[in-house]
Coordinates of C-alpha atoms and ligand atoms in Angstrom, one line a residue:
Chain A
M2 CA 8.5 -9.9 -46.8
S3 CA 11.4 -8.4 -45.1
K4 CA 11.9 -7.9 -41.5
V5 CA 11.3 -4.4 -40.5
L6 CA 12.5 -3.4 -36.9
M7 CA 9.9 -2.3 -34.5
K8 CA 8.8 -1.7 -31.2
G9 CA 6.6 -4.3 -29.7
N10 CA 3.2 -2.0 -29.1
E11 CA 3.5 -0.5 -32.5
A12 CA 4.0 -3.6 -34.2
V13 CA 0.8 -5.0 -32.6
G14 CA -0.8 -2.3 -33.9
A15 CA 0.5 -3.2 -37.2
A16 CA -0.4 -6.9 -36.7
A17 CA -3.9 -5.6 -35.8
I18 CA -4.4 -3.6 -38.8
K19 CA -3.1 -6.7 -41.1
A20 CA -5.7 -8.9 -39.6
G21 CA -9.0 -6.4 -40.5
C22 CA -9.4 -4.6 -37.8
K23 CA -10.9 -1.7 -38.4
Y24 CA -12.1 -0.4 -34.9
F25 CA -9.8 0.9 -31.9
F26 CA -10.9 1.9 -28.8
G27 CA -9.0 2.7 -25.7
Y28 CA -8.0 5.1 -23.1
P29 CA -3.9 5.9 -22.2
I30 CA -1.7 3.7 -19.3
T31 CA 1.9 3.1 -19.5
P32 CA 3.6 1.1 -20.6
Q33 CA 1.1 0.7 -24.0
N34 CA 0.9 4.1 -25.0
E35 CA 2.1 3.6 -28.4
I36 CA -0.3 1.0 -29.4
P37 CA -3.6 3.9 -29.3
E38 CA -0.9 6.3 -30.8
Y39 CA -0.2 4.0 -33.7
M40 CA -4.1 3.5 -34.0
S41 CA -5.4 6.7 -34.1
K42 CA -2.4 7.5 -37.1
K43 CA -3.1 4.5 -39.1
L44 CA -6.7 3.4 -38.8
P45 CA -7.8 6.4 -40.8
E46 CA -5.6 5.4 -43.2
V47 CA -7.5 2.2 -43.6
G48 CA -11.0 3.8 -43.5
G49 CA -11.5 2.5 -39.9
E50 CA -11.8 4.9 -37.0
F51 CA -10.1 5.6 -33.6
V52 CA -11.9 6.8 -30.3
Q53 CA -9.6 7.8 -27.3
A54 CA -12.9 6.7 -24.8
E55 CA -12.9 8.7 -21.3
S56 CA -12.0 5.5 -19.5
E57 CA -11.5 1.9 -19.6
V58 CA -15.0 1.2 -18.9
A59 CA -16.4 2.9 -22.0
A60 CA -13.5 1.5 -24.0
I61 CA -14.7 -1.7 -23.8
N62 CA -18.1 -0.7 -24.0
M63 CA -17.6 1.0 -26.9
V64 CA -16.1 -2.5 -28.0
Y65 CA -19.2 -4.3 -27.0
G66 CA -20.8 -1.8 -29.5
A67 CA -18.5 -2.5 -32.4
A68 CA -18.0 -6.1 -31.9
G69 CA -21.9 -6.7 -31.8
S70 CA -22.5 -4.5 -35.3
G71 CA -20.0 -6.9 -37.0
A72 CA -16.6 -5.2 -37.2
R73 CA -13.1 -6.4 -36.6
V74 CA -12.1 -4.3 -33.0
M75 CA -9.3 -4.0 -30.6
T76 CA -8.6 -2.8 -27.8
S77 CA -5.2 -2.7 -25.4
S78 CA -4.3 -1.5 -21.7
S79 CA -2.1 -2.1 -19.0
S80 CA -3.1 -3.7 -15.4
P81 CA -5.1 -1.4 -13.7
G82 CA -6.8 -0.2 -16.9
M83 CA -7.3 -4.4 -17.5
A84 CA -9.4 -4.2 -14.1
L85 CA -11.8 -1.8 -15.4
K86 CA -12.4 -3.7 -18.5
Q87 CA -13.4 -6.9 -16.9
E88 CA -16.9 -5.8 -16.7
G89 CA -17.3 -5.1 -20.1
I90 CA -15.2 -8.4 -21.0
S91 CA -17.8 -11.0 -18.9
Y92 CA -20.8 -9.2 -21.1
L93 CA -18.4 -9.8 -24.5
A94 CA -18.2 -13.5 -23.1
G95 CA -21.7 -13.5 -22.2
A96 CA -23.0 -11.8 -25.9
E97 CA -20.6 -14.2 -27.5
L98 CA -19.0 -11.3 -29.4
P99 CA -15.8 -11.6 -30.8
A100 CA -13.1 -8.9 -29.7
V101 CA -9.6 -8.8 -29.1
I102 CA -8.4 -7.3 -25.9
V103 CA -4.4 -6.4 -25.2
N104 CA -2.8 -6.5 -21.8
M105 CA 1.1 -5.5 -21.5
M106 CA 1.4 -6.0 -17.6
R107 CA 2.7 -4.2 -15.2
G108 CA 3.1 -5.0 -11.7
G109 CA 0.5 -4.2 -9.1
P110 CA -1.6 -4.7 -6.8
G111 CA -3.3 -1.4 -7.1
L112 CA -1.3 1.6 -8.7
G113 CA 1.6 -0.8 -8.4
G114 CA 4.4 0.4 -11.1
I115 CA 4.9 0.7 -15.0
Q116 CA 7.8 -1.8 -15.1
P117 CA 6.7 -5.4 -16.5
A118 CA 5.1 -8.0 -14.5
Q119 CA 3.2 -11.1 -15.1
S120 CA 1.0 -10.8 -12.1
D121 CA -2.2 -10.7 -14.1
Y122 CA -2.7 -14.1 -15.0
F123 CA -5.5 -15.2 -12.7
M124 CA -7.2 -12.0 -13.5
S125 CA -6.8 -13.2 -17.1
V126 CA -7.4 -16.7 -17.1
K127 CA -9.8 -17.6 -14.6
G128 CA -12.3 -14.8 -15.7
G129 CA -11.9 -12.0 -13.8
G130 CA -15.0 -10.2 -14.6
N131 CA -18.4 -12.0 -13.1
G132 CA -19.6 -15.1 -14.2
D133 CA -19.0 -18.7 -15.8
Y134 CA -17.0 -17.7 -18.5
F135 CA -13.6 -17.9 -20.0
M136 CA -11.7 -16.6 -23.1
P137 CA -8.6 -17.7 -25.1
V138 CA -5.4 -16.3 -23.6
Y139 CA -2.2 -15.8 -25.8
A140 CA 1.0 -15.4 -24.1
P141 CA 3.6 -14.5 -26.7
A142 CA 7.7 -14.7 -26.2
S143 CA 8.9 -12.2 -28.3
I144 CA 7.8 -9.2 -30.9
Q145 CA 7.3 -11.7 -34.0
E146 CA 5.4 -14.2 -32.0
T147 CA 3.1 -11.1 -30.5
V148 CA 2.5 -10.5 -34.6
D149 CA 1.5 -13.7 -35.2
L150 CA -0.7 -14.4 -32.4
I151 CA -2.5 -10.9 -32.8
Q152 CA -3.6 -12.2 -36.4
E153 CA -4.7 -15.7 -35.2
A154 CA -6.4 -14.0 -32.8
F155 CA -8.7 -12.1 -34.7
D156 CA -9.3 -15.6 -36.8
V157 CA -10.0 -17.8 -32.9
A158 CA -12.3 -14.3 -31.7
D159 CA -14.4 -15.1 -34.6
Q160 CA -14.5 -18.5 -35.1
Y161 CA -15.8 -19.5 -31.7
R162 CA -17.8 -15.5 -31.0
T163 CA -15.7 -15.1 -27.9
P164 CA -13.5 -12.0 -26.8
V165 CA -9.8 -13.1 -27.0
M166 CA -7.1 -11.9 -25.0
V167 CA -3.3 -11.6 -25.8
V168 CA -1.0 -10.8 -22.5
A169 CA 2.6 -10.1 -22.8
D170 CA 4.8 -8.2 -20.1
G171 CA 5.4 -4.5 -20.9
M172 CA 9.2 -5.6 -21.9
I173 CA 7.5 -6.9 -25.0
G174 CA 5.7 -3.5 -25.8
Q175 CA 8.9 -1.5 -24.8
M176 CA 11.5 -3.0 -26.6
M177 CA 12.5 -3.5 -30.2
E178 CA 13.1 -6.9 -32.7
P179 CA 13.0 -7.1 -36.1
V180 CA 9.6 -8.5 -37.6
E181 CA 7.7 -10.3 -40.4
F182 CA 4.6 -9.6 -41.5
K183 CA 3.8 -12.6 -42.6
E184 CA 0.5 -13.7 -44.9
M185 CA -1.0 -16.1 -42.3
P186 CA -3.3 -18.9 -43.1
H187 CA -7.0 -18.2 -42.8
R188 CA -9.6 -19.8 -41.0
K189 CA -13.0 -20.5 -43.0
L190 CA -15.4 -18.1 -41.1
E191 CA -18.7 -17.8 -41.3
D192 CA -20.9 -14.7 -41.9
K193 CA -21.9 -12.2 -39.2
T194 CA -25.7 -12.7 -39.6
W195 CA -26.1 -12.4 -36.1
S196 CA -24.8 -8.9 -36.0
T197 CA -26.8 -5.8 -35.9
D198 CA -26.5 -3.2 -39.0
G199 CA -29.9 -3.0 -39.8
T200 CA -33.1 -5.3 -40.0
K201 CA -34.0 -3.7 -43.3
E202 CA -37.2 -4.9 -42.5
E203 CA -36.2 -8.1 -44.5
R204 CA -35.3 -10.0 -41.5
K205 CA -35.9 -10.4 -38.1
P206 CA -34.9 -8.3 -34.9
N207 CA -31.3 -9.3 -34.3
V208 CA -30.3 -8.5 -30.6
I209 CA -27.6 -8.4 -28.7
N210 CA -27.7 -9.7 -25.0
S211 CA -26.5 -11.4 -22.4
L212 CA -29.4 -11.2 -19.8
F213 CA -31.4 -14.1 -19.3
L214 CA -33.9 -13.9 -16.3
D215 CA -35.1 -17.6 -16.4
A216 CA -32.7 -19.0 -14.5
Q217 CA -33.3 -22.2 -16.7
D218 CA -32.4 -20.1 -19.7
L219 CA -29.3 -19.0 -18.0
E220 CA -28.3 -22.4 -17.2
D221 CA -28.8 -23.7 -21.0
H222 CA -26.8 -20.8 -21.9
I223 CA -23.6 -21.1 -20.0
I224 CA -23.9 -24.7 -20.8
R225 CA -23.7 -24.1 -24.4
L226 CA -20.7 -21.4 -23.7
E227 CA -18.9 -24.4 -21.8
E228 CA -19.4 -26.7 -24.7
K229 CA -17.3 -23.9 -26.7
Y230 CA -14.8 -24.1 -24.3
N231 CA -14.6 -27.6 -24.4
L232 CA -13.9 -27.3 -28.2
M233 CA -11.3 -24.5 -27.2
E234 CA -9.5 -27.1 -24.8
E235 CA -9.7 -29.7 -27.6
N236 CA -8.7 -27.4 -30.9
E237 CA -6.7 -24.2 -29.4
C238 CA -4.2 -25.1 -26.7
R239 CA -0.7 -24.0 -27.7
W240 CA 2.7 -24.9 -26.2
E241 CA 6.4 -24.8 -26.9
E242 CA 8.9 -27.8 -25.8
Y243 CA 12.6 -27.5 -25.4
K244 CA 15.0 -29.7 -24.2
L245 CA 12.2 -32.1 -22.4
E246 CA 14.2 -34.8 -23.5
G247 CA 16.4 -36.9 -20.9
A248 CA 15.8 -33.8 -18.0
E249 CA 16.3 -34.0 -14.8
I250 CA 14.3 -30.7 -14.1
V251 CA 11.8 -29.6 -15.9
I252 CA 10.6 -25.2 -15.8
A253 CA 7.2 -24.0 -17.0
A254 CA 7.6 -20.5 -18.1
Y255 CA 6.1 -18.5 -20.7
G256 CA 6.0 -15.0 -22.1
T257 CA 9.7 -13.3 -22.1
T258 CA 10.2 -15.0 -18.5
A259 CA 10.3 -17.9 -20.7
R260 CA 13.3 -16.1 -23.1
I261 CA 15.2 -15.4 -19.8
V262 CA 15.1 -19.2 -18.5
K263 CA 15.9 -21.0 -22.1
N264 CA 19.3 -18.8 -21.4
A265 CA 19.7 -20.4 -17.9
I266 CA 18.9 -23.7 -19.4
D267 CA 21.9 -23.6 -22.0
A268 CA 23.7 -21.9 -19.4
L269 CA 23.1 -25.0 -17.0
E270 CA 23.7 -27.5 -19.5
K271 CA 27.2 -26.4 -19.9
D272 CA 27.3 -27.1 -16.3
G273 CA 26.2 -30.9 -17.0
I274 CA 22.7 -30.5 -15.6
K275 CA 20.1 -31.2 -18.1
V276 CA 17.0 -29.3 -18.1
G277 CA 13.9 -28.5 -20.1
L278 CA 11.0 -26.2 -20.6
I279 CA 7.4 -26.6 -21.6
R280 CA 6.2 -23.0 -22.4
P281 CA 2.6 -22.5 -22.7
I282 CA 1.4 -19.8 -25.4
T283 CA -2.2 -20.5 -24.8
L284 CA -2.5 -19.8 -20.9
W285 CA -6.4 -20.5 -21.2
P286 CA -6.9 -23.1 -22.2
F287 CA -4.2 -24.3 -20.3
P288 CA -1.7 -27.1 -22.4
K289 CA -1.7 -29.6 -20.0
K290 CA -1.0 -32.1 -22.3
A291 CA 2.3 -30.8 -22.8
F292 CA 3.0 -32.5 -19.0
D293 CA 2.3 -35.8 -20.7
H294 CA 5.0 -35.0 -22.5
I295 CA 7.4 -34.7 -19.5
D296 CA 10.6 -37.7 -19.3
S297 CA 11.0 -40.1 -16.8
T298 CA 14.0 -38.6 -16.2
T299 CA 12.7 -35.6 -14.6
T300 CA 12.5 -35.3 -10.6
N301 CA 11.2 -32.1 -10.3
V302 CA 9.3 -29.1 -12.0
L303 CA 10.4 -25.4 -11.4
T304 CA 7.4 -22.9 -12.3
V305 CA 9.3 -19.8 -13.3
E306 CA 6.9 -16.2 -13.4
M307 CA 7.2 -12.4 -13.2
S308 CA 4.7 -12.7 -10.4
R309 CA 4.6 -14.4 -6.9
G310 CA 3.2 -17.3 -8.1
Q311 CA 0.1 -17.9 -10.6
M312 CA 0.3 -19.9 -13.6
I313 CA 1.8 -22.5 -10.9
E314 CA -1.4 -23.6 -10.0
D315 CA -2.4 -24.9 -13.2
V316 CA 0.7 -26.1 -13.9
R317 CA 0.0 -28.6 -10.5
L318 CA -3.5 -29.4 -11.4
A319 CA -1.7 -30.7 -15.0
L320 CA 0.8 -32.5 -13.1
N321 CA -2.2 -34.0 -10.8
G322 CA 0.7 -34.9 -8.1
K323 CA 3.2 -36.7 -10.3
L324 CA 6.1 -34.8 -9.8
P325 CA 7.3 -32.3 -7.0
T326 CA 6.7 -28.5 -7.9
A327 CA 8.6 -25.4 -6.9
F328 CA 8.9 -22.1 -7.6
F329 CA 11.1 -19.1 -8.4
G330 CA 9.9 -15.5 -9.2
R331 CA 10.2 -12.0 -9.2
T332 CA 7.4 -9.3 -8.9
G333 CA 6.8 -5.5 -8.9
G334 CA 9.0 -4.8 -12.0
V335 CA 11.6 -6.9 -11.0
I336 CA 12.6 -9.3 -13.5
P337 CA 14.2 -12.8 -13.4
T338 CA 18.1 -13.0 -14.4
P339 CA 19.3 -16.1 -15.9
A340 CA 21.6 -16.1 -13.0
G341 CA 18.6 -16.0 -10.4
V342 CA 17.0 -19.1 -12.7
V343 CA 20.0 -21.3 -12.4
E344 CA 20.7 -21.0 -8.6
A345 CA 17.1 -22.0 -8.4
V346 CA 17.3 -25.0 -10.5
K347 CA 20.6 -25.7 -8.1
K348 CA 18.9 -25.9 -5.0
L349 CA 16.8 -28.5 -6.7
V350 CA 19.1 -31.0 -8.3
G351 CA 20.2 -33.1 -5.8
G352 CA 17.9 -32.1 -3.0
A353 CA 14.7 -33.8 -1.9
K354 CA 13.6 -36.7 -4.7
Chain B
M23 CA -63.9 4.9 -41.9
A24 CA -60.9 7.1 -40.8
V25 CA -58.5 4.9 -38.9
V26 CA -57.5 6.9 -35.7
F27 CA -55.8 5.0 -33.6
K28 CA -53.7 1.6 -34.2
E29 CA -50.7 -0.3 -33.7
T30 CA -47.5 1.3 -34.5
K31 CA -44.7 -1.3 -36.7
G32 CA -42.0 0.2 -34.5
L33 CA -42.7 -2.0 -31.3
T34 CA -43.2 -5.8 -31.8
D35 CA -45.8 -8.0 -30.6
A36 CA -44.7 -8.5 -27.0
K37 CA -46.7 -8.1 -24.3
T38 CA -44.6 -5.2 -21.8
H39 CA -43.6 -6.4 -18.7
Y40 CA -43.8 -2.8 -17.1
C41 CA -46.0 -2.0 -13.8
P42 CA -49.5 -0.7 -14.6
G43 CA -49.7 2.8 -15.1
C44 CA -45.7 3.0 -15.4
T45 CA -45.3 5.6 -18.0
H46 CA -42.3 3.6 -19.5
G47 CA -44.7 1.9 -22.0
I48 CA -45.7 5.2 -23.2
V49 CA -42.6 6.7 -24.0
H50 CA -41.5 2.8 -26.3
R51 CA -44.3 3.8 -28.2
L52 CA -43.8 7.2 -29.4
V53 CA -40.2 5.4 -30.2
G54 CA -41.5 3.3 -31.8
E55 CA -44.0 5.7 -33.6
V56 CA -41.3 8.3 -34.7
L57 CA -38.9 5.6 -36.0
E58 CA -42.0 4.3 -38.2
E59 CA -43.3 7.7 -39.2
L60 CA -39.4 8.2 -40.5
G61 CA -39.1 4.9 -42.2
V62 CA -36.0 4.1 -40.6
L63 CA -37.4 1.5 -38.5
G64 CA -35.2 -1.3 -40.6
E65 CA -31.9 1.5 -40.4
T66 CA -32.2 1.6 -36.5
I67 CA -29.8 0.0 -33.8
G68 CA -31.1 0.7 -30.4
V69 CA -29.2 0.2 -27.1
A70 CA -31.2 -1.1 -24.2
P71 CA -29.9 0.3 -20.4
V72 CA -30.5 -1.6 -17.0
G73 CA -33.3 -0.5 -15.4
C74 CA -36.8 -1.3 -15.7
S75 CA -36.5 -1.2 -19.1
V76 CA -33.6 -3.6 -19.4
L77 CA -36.0 -5.6 -21.7
A78 CA -36.6 -3.0 -24.1
Y79 CA -34.5 -5.2 -26.3
K80 CA -37.7 -7.6 -27.0
Y81 CA -40.3 -4.5 -27.1
F82 CA -38.6 -2.0 -29.8
N83 CA -38.5 -3.6 -33.8
C84 CA -35.4 -2.9 -34.7
D85 CA -31.7 -4.3 -34.0
V86 CA -31.0 -3.5 -30.4
H87 CA -28.0 -4.2 -28.1
Q88 CA -28.4 -4.6 -24.5
A89 CA -25.7 -3.0 -22.4
A90 CA -24.1 -2.6 -19.3
H91 CA -25.7 -0.6 -16.4
G92 CA -24.7 3.0 -17.7
R93 CA -22.8 2.4 -20.5
A94 CA -25.2 2.6 -23.4
P95 CA -23.8 5.5 -24.7
A96 CA -20.5 3.9 -24.7
V97 CA -22.0 1.0 -26.7
A98 CA -24.3 3.6 -29.1
T99 CA -20.5 5.0 -29.8
G100 CA -19.2 2.0 -31.1
I101 CA -22.4 1.1 -33.1
K102 CA -22.9 4.3 -34.6
R103 CA -18.7 4.4 -35.6
V104 CA -19.1 1.0 -37.6
H105 CA -22.2 2.2 -38.8
P106 CA -22.2 5.7 -39.2
D107 CA -25.2 6.0 -41.8
K108 CA -27.7 3.7 -39.6
V109 CA -29.9 5.7 -37.0
V110 CA -28.7 5.0 -33.2
F111 CA -30.5 5.2 -30.0
T112 CA -30.4 4.7 -26.1
Y113 CA -33.0 4.5 -23.9
Q114 CA -32.1 5.1 -20.6
G115 CA -33.5 5.3 -17.0
D116 CA -31.8 8.0 -14.5
G117 CA -30.0 6.1 -12.4
D118 CA -28.6 4.2 -15.5
L119 CA -27.6 7.5 -17.1
A120 CA -27.3 10.2 -14.4
S121 CA -25.4 8.1 -11.8
I122 CA -23.4 5.2 -12.9
G123 CA -23.3 5.9 -16.6
A124 CA -23.1 9.7 -16.1
A125 CA -19.5 9.7 -17.9
E126 CA -20.5 7.7 -20.5
I127 CA -23.6 10.2 -21.7
V128 CA -21.4 13.2 -20.9
H129 CA -18.4 12.1 -23.1
A130 CA -20.8 10.8 -25.5
A131 CA -22.4 14.3 -25.9
A132 CA -18.6 16.0 -25.6
R133 CA -17.6 13.8 -28.7
G134 CA -20.8 15.1 -30.5
E135 CA -21.8 11.6 -31.0
K136 CA -24.8 11.4 -33.5
F137 CA -26.6 8.9 -31.9
T138 CA -30.4 9.9 -29.8
T139 CA -30.5 9.6 -26.1
I140 CA -34.3 8.8 -24.8
F141 CA -33.8 9.5 -20.8
I142 CA -36.7 8.5 -18.4
N143 CA -36.3 10.4 -15.5
N144 CA -38.5 9.3 -13.0
A145 CA -36.8 10.4 -9.6
I146 CA -36.2 7.0 -8.6
Y147 CA -34.2 3.4 -9.3
G148 CA -37.7 1.4 -10.2
M149 CA -36.4 -1.7 -11.4
T150 CA -34.3 -2.7 -7.8
G151 CA -37.1 -1.2 -5.6
G152 CA -37.3 2.3 -5.0
Q153 CA -33.6 3.4 -4.1
M154 CA -32.5 7.1 -4.3
A155 CA -31.5 8.2 -7.5
P156 CA -29.7 11.4 -8.1
T157 CA -33.0 13.1 -9.6
T158 CA -34.9 11.9 -6.1
L159 CA -36.2 15.4 -5.3
V160 CA -35.3 16.9 -1.8
G161 CA -38.1 15.7 0.7
Q162 CA -38.4 12.3 -1.7
K163 CA -38.5 9.3 0.3
A164 CA -36.5 6.3 -1.2
T165 CA -35.4 2.9 0.4
T166 CA -32.0 4.4 1.1
A167 CA -33.5 7.9 1.8
P168 CA -35.9 7.1 4.5
L169 CA -36.7 10.1 5.9
G170 CA -36.8 11.7 2.6
R171 CA -33.6 13.2 0.4
D172 CA -31.8 15.1 2.7
P173 CA -29.5 18.1 0.1
K174 CA -27.3 18.7 3.4
K175 CA -25.8 14.8 2.8
V176 CA -26.7 13.9 -0.1
G177 CA -26.7 17.0 -2.3
M178 CA -29.3 18.4 -4.7
P179 CA -31.1 16.4 -7.3
M180 CA -29.5 16.7 -10.7
R181 CA -30.8 18.4 -13.7
M182 CA -28.8 16.8 -16.4
S183 CA -30.4 18.4 -19.8
E184 CA -28.8 21.6 -17.9
M185 CA -25.7 20.1 -17.4
L186 CA -25.6 18.2 -20.8
A187 CA -26.7 21.6 -22.8
T188 CA -23.2 23.3 -21.6
L189 CA -21.3 20.7 -24.0
D190 CA -21.2 21.7 -27.5
G191 CA -21.4 18.6 -29.0
A192 CA -25.2 18.4 -27.6
K193 CA -27.1 20.0 -29.9
F194 CA -30.3 18.7 -29.4
V195 CA -31.9 19.2 -25.3
E196 CA -35.2 19.3 -24.2
R197 CA -37.1 18.6 -21.2
A198 CA -40.8 17.0 -21.8
T199 CA -43.5 14.8 -19.9
V200 CA -45.8 12.5 -20.8
H201 CA -48.2 13.2 -17.5
N202 CA -51.1 14.5 -20.0
P203 CA -51.6 14.1 -23.9
A204 CA -50.6 17.7 -24.7
G205 CA -47.3 16.4 -22.8
V206 CA -47.1 13.6 -24.6
R207 CA -47.7 15.1 -28.1
K208 CA -44.9 17.4 -26.9
T209 CA -42.4 14.6 -26.2
K210 CA -43.6 13.0 -29.4
A211 CA -42.4 15.9 -31.3
A212 CA -39.0 16.4 -30.0
I213 CA -38.3 12.9 -30.0
K214 CA -39.1 13.2 -33.5
K215 CA -36.8 16.2 -33.8
A216 CA -34.0 14.3 -32.1
F217 CA -34.0 11.8 -34.8
E218 CA -34.0 14.1 -37.6
M219 CA -31.2 15.9 -36.4
Q220 CA -29.4 12.7 -36.0
I221 CA -30.2 11.6 -39.6
N222 CA -29.2 14.8 -40.5
G223 CA -25.9 14.6 -39.1
E224 CA -26.1 17.7 -36.8
G225 CA -24.7 15.8 -33.7
F226 CA -26.0 14.4 -30.5
G227 CA -29.4 14.7 -29.3
I228 CA -31.4 13.8 -25.8
V229 CA -34.7 13.9 -24.9
E230 CA -35.3 13.9 -21.1
V231 CA -39.2 12.4 -20.3
L232 CA -40.5 13.1 -17.0
S233 CA -42.1 10.1 -16.1
T234 CA -43.9 7.9 -13.1
C235 CA -43.1 4.8 -11.1
P236 CA -46.3 4.4 -9.1
T237 CA -44.8 1.1 -7.5
N238 CA -42.1 2.5 -6.0
W239 CA -43.9 6.0 -5.7
G240 CA -46.4 3.9 -3.5
M241 CA -49.1 5.9 -5.3
T242 CA -52.4 5.1 -7.7
P243 CA -51.2 5.9 -11.8
V244 CA -53.5 8.6 -10.8
D245 CA -52.0 10.2 -8.5
S246 CA -48.7 9.7 -9.4
L247 CA -49.5 11.6 -12.9
K248 CA -50.3 14.3 -10.3
W249 CA -47.4 14.4 -8.0
L250 CA -45.2 14.4 -10.8
E251 CA -47.0 17.7 -12.4
E252 CA -46.7 19.0 -9.0
N253 CA -43.4 18.0 -7.9
M254 CA -40.8 17.4 -10.6
I255 CA -42.0 20.3 -13.1
P256 CA -41.3 22.9 -10.8
Y257 CA -37.7 21.6 -10.2
Y258 CA -37.3 20.0 -13.5
P259 CA -38.8 23.0 -16.0
L260 CA -40.1 21.6 -19.3
G261 CA -38.9 22.8 -22.9
N262 CA -36.0 23.2 -25.5
I263 CA -32.9 23.8 -23.9
R264 CA -31.1 23.8 -26.9
T265 CA -31.7 23.3 -30.7
P266 CA -29.1 24.0 -33.4
E267 CA -31.7 27.2 -35.0
G268 CA -30.1 29.1 -32.0
G269 CA -32.5 27.7 -29.3
D270 CA -29.9 27.5 -26.8
K271 CA -31.6 29.4 -24.0
Ligands
TPP418 C1 -22.7 -2.9 -12.5 C2 -24.5 -2.8 -12.0 N1 -24.7 -2.0 -10.7 C3 -26.1 -2.3 -10.3 C4 -27.0 -3.0 -11.1 C5 -28.5 -3.4 -10.4 N2 -29.9 -2.1 -11.1 C6 -30.3 -2.7 -11.8 S1 -31.4 -1.7 -12.1 C7 -30.7 -0.4 -11.5 C8 -31.4 1.2 -11.3 C9 -31.7 1.7 -12.5 O1 -32.8 2.6 -12.3 P1 -33.0 3.8 -13.4 O2 -32.4 3.7 -14.3 O3 -33.5 4.8 -12.6 O4 -34.4 2.8 -14.0 P2 -36.1 2.6 -13.9 O5 -35.7 0.8 -13.6 O6 -36.2 3.4 -12.8 O7 -36.5 2.7 -14.7 C10 -29.7 -0.6 -10.4 C11 -29.0 0.0 -9.4 C12 -26.8 -3.4 -12.0 N3 -27.5 -4.4 -12.4 N4 -25.2 -3.5 -13.0
SF4_419 S1 -41.2 -0.1 -11.2 FE1 -41.5 1.8 -12.0 S2 -40.6 2.3 -13.4 FE2 -40.6 0.0 -13.1 S3 -42.2 -1.1 -14.4 FE3 -42.6 -0.7 -12.0 S4 -43.6 1.6 -12.2 FE4 -42.6 1.3 -13.9

């Protein structure tokens, strides 16, 4: 298939529909409005439905209803809206329902701003809703990767019966890039025999539920969920490595920040400073194994984020004290520049080892 | 011998957990009977709320989703959009529907979502131990209104049915009661009508049922029924508020 030039947000919608998403429930918030706009236009054409909900809380609960009914369903929002969706995400996780949730992040806290940021890392990967749960979180760095990962996200959601989040900063949503809608390899998926479509009085009622009043029952349920999370940690970690071999400094960065970092790495190479990159593609499960691939030549790790430093905690856990870890980041919608990253690296080089 | 009373297929064999004299059980039975009589049990998907009827998913003999507090109408919207040919209903208390979920019920009704809502108004929060609800009557005591509801501080009790009936999308709105046999019969007829209208694709329907909470009202079941009649009905008038056949009042 040939490439088409598309705005990130519209590509999200197109990828979802290609993946078989028939239902979308959302509420407007900048910088992701083109996603619901696109879905409102395109879903009726494929026999699906779009509802502009009265709030993000309602939207995610509509997702809960549709997911429990066996449909492929998606919602999207940006940071303050995603905060409201946390209630429903916890319910989706508790009731083991598959759905895809897209967050085009903007700066916060509070109403914050509308420029790109990566400050919802904690909220996404540490369980922003109540209770013991995790969900796969994908962080694409280009529109092409967004398109590929959205399609993958629907399969992963169905395979594990879990909500899946795709987080990108507002830049991905707003910029245009050529994309190709490839035929993705499909996973082997089981029929959704657990979903509600009426018993026809031929089977026992199906119940979609996250309530366990008996403490032992709830502990058993959570431990079963944990076994699923362990499987995902084993099988679903994804990351990209760039110029790790012989690197003196290794940078950890994700999403568009990682693209900026690559430019800095190439510039530093010309100055004779060897820097490598680990780019987590799944923020949860966090690709800890990638940090075992760091060369013995490396003296420091630098985490670069569009936040005041959130992923750095997972990087430190992955390194487990093996290497000193520094941080460079801009936030509030200010985008780090390659020059800023170069300067941060140069401070580390020849510094305390 | 003619059978005058038997179990309904609309309910499972599970024993309900409701307090003695609580009218939740009566309304469950009416919903079950109506679904059975309409022959749609196998085509029905229910939504259970948060509140004393949180376990309704164990009692109704059909597919059920348990929803977050107040969100049942949003969940039902999602279900009905996926299964437009199925019968979908929510069963909600007054804390659930009139307080935390006020936006969800108003907008589902405004959109004219084609599902049916059974709304239990017992003028109190039952499950959490008797706190004030938006429907608590003036002067009625609750654990968070120890001196009785003071309208100067917390406003007047909300008449949800009247409010919802102002929305064009709400095609059937009726308030009923289960405090005596005549009321129970009328409640059943209203529930049946609301479901029939859903099946005919006419739009959103809600039946508000005045109910008792002997436990948190601190009364015997019999006194509760009397209290409902003497105090709730004057403020929450019974009857049909809206039907498509020009029944708008
Ligand atoms: C988000 C959230 N807030 C609060 C609660 C606690 N809660 C459980 S039931 C309930 C009140 C339910 O009252 P009502 O809807 O009137 O039903 P009833 O118990 O009287 O039948 C509350 C506040 C909850 N479960 N979730
Ligand atoms: S607390 Fe009240 S509403 Fe709840 S079951 Fe008991 S009597 Fe019924």
